[in-house]
CSV table of C-alpha atoms in Angstrom, one decimal:
chain,number,residue,atom,x,y,z
A,473,ALA,CA,1.1,-9.9,25.7
A,474,GLN,CA,-0.5,-10.1,22.3
A,475,ARG,CA,-1.0,-13.6,20.8
A,476,VAL,CA,-2.9,-15.0,17.9
A,477,THR,CA,-3.8,-18.7,17.8
A,478,GLN,CA,-4.9,-20.6,14.8
A,479,PRO,CA,-5.5,-24.1,16.2
A,480,GLU,CA,-5.6,-25.9,12.8
A,481,LYS,CA,-2.4,-26.2,10.9
A,482,LEU,CA,-4.1,-28.1,8.1
A,483,LEU,CA,-7.8,-28.1,7.0
A,484,SER,CA,-9.2,-30.0,4.2
A,485,VAL,CA,-12.8,-29.7,2.9
A,486,PHE,CA,-14.6,-30.7,-0.3
A,487,LYS,CA,-15.6,-28.2,-3.0
A,488,GLY,CA,-19.0,-26.7,-2.2
A,489,ALA,CA,-18.8,-27.4,1.5
A,490,PRO,CA,-18.7,-24.7,4.1
A,491,VAL,CA,-15.3,-23.7,5.5
A,492,GLU,CA,-14.4,-22.1,8.8
A,493,LEU,CA,-10.8,-21.2,9.7
A,494,LYS,CA,-10.5,-20.5,13.4
A,495,CYS,CA,-8.6,-17.6,15.0
A,496,ASN,CA,-8.4,-16.6,18.6
A,497,TYR,CA,-6.5,-13.7,20.0
A,498,SER,CA,-5.3,-12.3,23.3
A,499,TYR,CA,-5.0,-8.6,23.7
A,500,SER,CA,-6.1,-6.3,26.4
A,501,GLY,CA,-7.0,-3.3,24.3
A,502,SER,CA,-9.0,-2.8,21.2
A,503,PRO,CA,-7.3,-4.7,18.4
A,504,GLU,CA,-7.4,-4.4,14.7
A,505,LEU,CA,-7.7,-7.9,13.2
A,506,PHE,CA,-6.9,-9.1,9.7
A,507,TRP,CA,-6.9,-12.2,7.5
A,508,TYR,CA,-4.0,-12.5,5.1
A,509,VAL,CA,-3.8,-15.2,2.4
A,510,GLN,CA,-0.8,-16.6,0.5
A,511,TYR,CA,-1.7,-18.6,-2.7
A,512,SER,CA,0.9,-20.9,-4.1
A,513,ARG,CA,3.9,-19.0,-5.5
A,514,GLN,CA,2.3,-15.7,-4.7
A,515,ARG,CA,2.9,-13.0,-2.2
A,516,LEU,CA,1.2,-12.6,1.1
A,517,GLN,CA,-1.8,-10.4,0.6
A,518,LEU,CA,-4.5,-8.9,2.7
A,519,LEU,CA,-7.8,-10.7,2.4
A,520,LEU,CA,-10.0,-8.7,4.8
A,521,ARG,CA,-9.9,-6.6,7.9
A,522,HIS,CA,-12.5,-6.5,10.6
A,523,ILE,CA,-13.1,-2.8,10.5
A,524,SER,CA,-14.3,-2.9,6.9
A,525,ARG,CA,-16.9,-5.6,7.6
A,526,GLU,CA,-17.0,-6.6,4.0
A,527,SER,CA,-17.0,-9.9,2.1
A,528,ILE,CA,-14.0,-10.7,-0.1
A,529,LYS,CA,-14.1,-13.6,-2.5
A,530,GLY,CA,-17.1,-14.9,-0.5
A,531,PHE,CA,-15.2,-14.9,2.8
A,532,THR,CA,-16.4,-13.1,5.9
A,533,ALA,CA,-15.1,-12.7,9.4
A,534,ASP,CA,-16.8,-11.3,12.4
A,535,LEU,CA,-14.9,-10.0,15.4
A,536,ASN,CA,-16.3,-11.6,18.6
A,537,LYS,CA,-14.8,-9.6,21.5
A,538,GLY,CA,-16.6,-11.8,24.1
A,539,GLU,CA,-14.9,-15.0,22.7
A,540,THR,CA,-11.8,-13.1,21.5
A,541,SER,CA,-12.3,-14.8,18.1
A,542,PHE,CA,-12.1,-13.7,14.5
A,543,HIS,CA,-13.0,-16.8,12.6
A,544,LEU,CA,-13.0,-16.8,8.7
A,545,LYS,CA,-15.9,-18.3,7.0
A,546,LYS,CA,-17.2,-19.1,3.5
A,547,PRO,CA,-20.4,-21.0,2.9
A,548,PHE,CA,-19.3,-22.8,-0.3
A,549,ALA,CA,-15.7,-23.5,-0.8
A,550,GLN,CA,-14.1,-23.3,-4.2
A,551,GLU,CA,-10.9,-25.1,-5.4
A,552,GLU,CA,-9.2,-21.7,-5.9
A,553,ASP,CA,-9.5,-21.1,-2.2
A,554,SER,CA,-6.7,-23.5,-1.5
A,555,ALA,CA,-4.0,-21.5,0.1
A,556,MET,CA,-2.2,-20.6,3.4
A,557,TYR,CA,-4.3,-18.3,5.6
A,558,TYR,CA,-2.9,-16.2,8.4
A,559,CYS,CA,-4.9,-14.4,11.0
A,560,ALA,CA,-3.1,-11.2,12.3
A,561,LEU,CA,-3.6,-8.6,15.0
A,562,ARG,CA,-2.3,-5.1,15.0
A,563,ARG,CA,-2.1,-2.6,17.8
A,564,ARG,CA,-1.5,1.1,17.7
A,565,ALA,CA,-1.2,1.1,13.9
A,566,GLN,CA,2.2,-0.7,14.1
A,567,LYS,CA,3.5,-4.2,13.6
A,568,LEU,CA,1.4,-7.2,12.7
A,569,VAL,CA,1.3,-10.2,15.1
A,570,PHE,CA,0.5,-13.3,13.1
A,571,GLY,CA,-0.9,-16.7,13.9
A,572,GLN,CA,0.9,-19.8,12.8
A,573,GLY,CA,-1.3,-20.1,9.7
A,574,THR,CA,-3.7,-22.7,8.4
A,575,ARG,CA,-3.2,-24.5,5.1
A,576,LEU,CA,-6.5,-24.9,3.5
A,577,THR,CA,-7.0,-27.5,0.8
A,578,ILE,CA,-10.2,-27.8,-1.2
A,579,ASN,CA,-10.7,-31.2,-2.6
A,580,PRO,CA,-12.6,-31.5,-5.9
B,77,GLY,CA,2.7,0.5,-10.3
B,78,ALA,CA,5.5,-1.7,-9.1
B,79,GLY,CA,5.1,-3.5,-5.9
B,80,VAL,CA,7.6,-4.2,-3.1
B,81,SER,CA,10.7,-5.8,-4.4
B,82,GLN,CA,13.3,-7.8,-2.6
B,83,SER,CA,16.7,-9.1,-3.5
B,84,PRO,CA,18.2,-11.6,-3.8
B,85,SER,CA,15.2,-14.0,-4.1
B,86,ASN,CA,17.4,-16.8,-2.8
B,87,LYS,CA,20.6,-16.8,-0.8
B,88,VAL,CA,22.6,-19.8,0.2
B,89,THR,CA,25.4,-19.1,2.6
B,90,GLU,CA,27.8,-20.9,4.9
B,91,LYS,CA,27.5,-20.8,8.7
B,92,GLY,CA,29.5,-17.8,10.0
B,93,LYS,CA,29.2,-15.6,6.9
B,94,ASP,CA,27.5,-12.3,6.9
B,95,VAL,CA,24.5,-11.6,4.6
B,96,GLU,CA,22.6,-8.5,3.4
B,97,LEU,CA,19.0,-8.6,2.3
B,98,ARG,CA,17.6,-5.7,0.4
B,99,CYS,CA,14.0,-4.3,0.3
B,100,ASP,CA,12.7,-1.7,-2.2
B,101,PRO,CA,9.3,-0.4,-0.9
B,102,ILE,CA,6.6,1.0,-3.0
B,103,SER,CA,7.5,4.5,-4.0
B,104,GLY,CA,6.2,7.1,-1.5
B,105,HIS,CA,5.5,4.6,1.3
B,106,THR,CA,6.9,5.9,4.5
B,107,ALA,CA,6.5,2.8,6.7
B,108,LEU,CA,8.6,-0.3,6.1
B,109,TYR,CA,8.5,-3.6,8.0
B,110,TRP,CA,10.6,-6.7,8.1
B,111,TYR,CA,9.2,-10.1,9.0
B,112,ARG,CA,10.6,-13.6,9.1
B,113,GLN,CA,8.7,-16.7,8.0
B,114,SER,CA,10.2,-20.0,9.2
B,115,LEU,CA,9.0,-23.5,9.7
B,116,GLY,CA,7.5,-24.0,13.1
B,117,GLN,CA,7.6,-20.3,14.0
B,118,GLY,CA,5.2,-18.9,11.5
B,119,LEU,CA,5.5,-15.2,10.6
B,120,GLU,CA,7.5,-13.1,13.1
B,121,PHE,CA,7.9,-9.4,13.2
B,122,LEU,CA,11.5,-8.2,13.2
B,123,ILE,CA,11.7,-4.4,12.9
B,124,TYR,CA,9.8,-1.5,11.4
B,125,PHE,CA,10.8,1.9,10.0
B,126,GLN,CA,8.9,5.1,9.9
B,127,GLY,CA,11.0,7.1,7.5
B,128,ASN,CA,14.6,6.4,8.4
B,129,SER,CA,13.9,5.8,12.0
B,130,ALA,CA,13.2,2.5,13.6
B,131,PRO,CA,10.7,3.0,16.5
B,132,ASP,CA,10.3,-0.7,17.1
B,133,LYS,CA,13.3,-3.1,16.9
B,134,SER,CA,11.8,-5.5,19.4
B,135,GLY,CA,11.6,-8.5,17.1
B,136,LEU,CA,15.3,-8.7,16.2
B,137,PRO,CA,16.3,-12.0,17.6
B,138,SER,CA,19.9,-11.2,18.5
B,139,ASP,CA,22.5,-8.5,18.1
B,140,ARG,CA,23.7,-10.3,15.0
B,141,PHE,CA,20.7,-8.8,13.3
B,142,SER,CA,20.6,-5.2,12.2
B,143,ALA,CA,18.7,-3.1,9.7
B,144,GLU,CA,18.9,0.4,8.2
B,145,ARG,CA,16.9,2.5,5.9
B,146,THR,CA,18.3,5.4,3.9
B,147,GLY,CA,16.6,8.2,2.1
B,148,GLY,CA,13.2,7.0,3.4
B,149,SER,CA,13.3,4.3,0.7
B,150,VAL,CA,15.5,1.2,0.4
B,151,SER,CA,16.2,-0.9,3.5
B,152,THR,CA,18.9,-3.4,4.2
B,153,LEU,CA,18.7,-6.2,6.7
B,154,THR,CA,22.1,-7.5,7.8
B,155,ILE,CA,22.7,-10.8,9.5
B,156,GLN,CA,26.2,-11.3,10.9
B,157,ARG,CA,27.8,-14.6,11.6
B,158,THR,CA,24.9,-16.5,10.2
B,159,GLN,CA,23.6,-19.6,12.1
B,160,GLN,CA,21.6,-22.5,10.7
B,161,GLU,CA,18.6,-21.3,12.7
B,162,ASP,CA,18.6,-18.1,10.7
B,163,SER,CA,17.4,-20.1,7.7
B,164,ALA,CA,14.0,-18.7,6.8
B,165,VAL,CA,12.1,-16.6,4.3
B,166,TYR,CA,12.6,-12.9,5.1
B,167,LEU,CA,9.6,-10.7,4.1
B,168,CYS,CA,9.5,-7.0,3.7
B,169,ALA,CA,6.3,-4.9,3.6
B,170,SER,CA,5.6,-1.3,3.2
B,171,SER,CA,2.6,1.0,3.7
B,172,PRO,CA,1.8,4.6,2.9
B,173,VAL,CA,1.9,5.5,6.6
B,174,THR,CA,1.7,3.3,9.7
B,175,GLY,CA,-1.8,2.1,10.1
B,176,ASP,CA,-2.5,1.6,6.5
B,177,GLU,CA,-2.6,-1.8,4.7
B,178,GLN,CA,0.9,-3.4,4.4
B,179,PHE,CA,1.9,-4.6,1.0
B,180,PHE,CA,4.3,-7.5,1.0
B,181,GLY,CA,7.3,-8.3,-1.2
B,182,PRO,CA,8.1,-11.8,-2.6
B,183,GLY,CA,10.6,-12.5,0.1
B,184,THR,CA,14.2,-13.7,0.3
B,185,ARG,CA,14.7,-17.3,1.0
B,186,LEU,CA,17.9,-17.6,3.1
B,187,THR,CA,19.5,-21.0,3.6
B,188,VAL,CA,22.5,-21.3,6.0
B,189,LEU,CA,24.5,-24.5,5.5
């Protein structure tokens, strides 16, 4: 069965501090992994995907198949990063399987 | 261009009533997905359409839930005999084809009293 686990429901860090949102997955095949973000009163939107290996808004995420993890990182948090973050897995180009989400709060 | 739209934005209904939720995907997008976002359950997949066909209905929680898509465009999610546990935000997403990025709508917040 496919499963995505985000162990932290809430994460609070100070502005300028590094931030890491954890994501672990279980899937027997080769997954596609994503991070989605939902800012206050906005739609859920794609932040980044592992196949693109790019940095978006200063965030990066590396797929670690050995640890089955896809943690989201940013070296210096900004107040505008406060949002709900969802890690998601997709198999065979079909539905997304989401984690429970982590609410990130950046304190000034 | 216009993004995915959903209506109504909010729906309050009484237990036992039927409700219909509508999704207008981005024009030309052939794949359409329904998800449910509820407290304690996170985001759950319900059903997806490729054109007018639904290859995967595995996420529909019970036979009270059904969905259809007509003309390869608009989709309607119907919940019959609503229960309080159906209260959630219902999200629709579309993508040009399956495998592409999914673009989400604003959601319909359903409250069953």
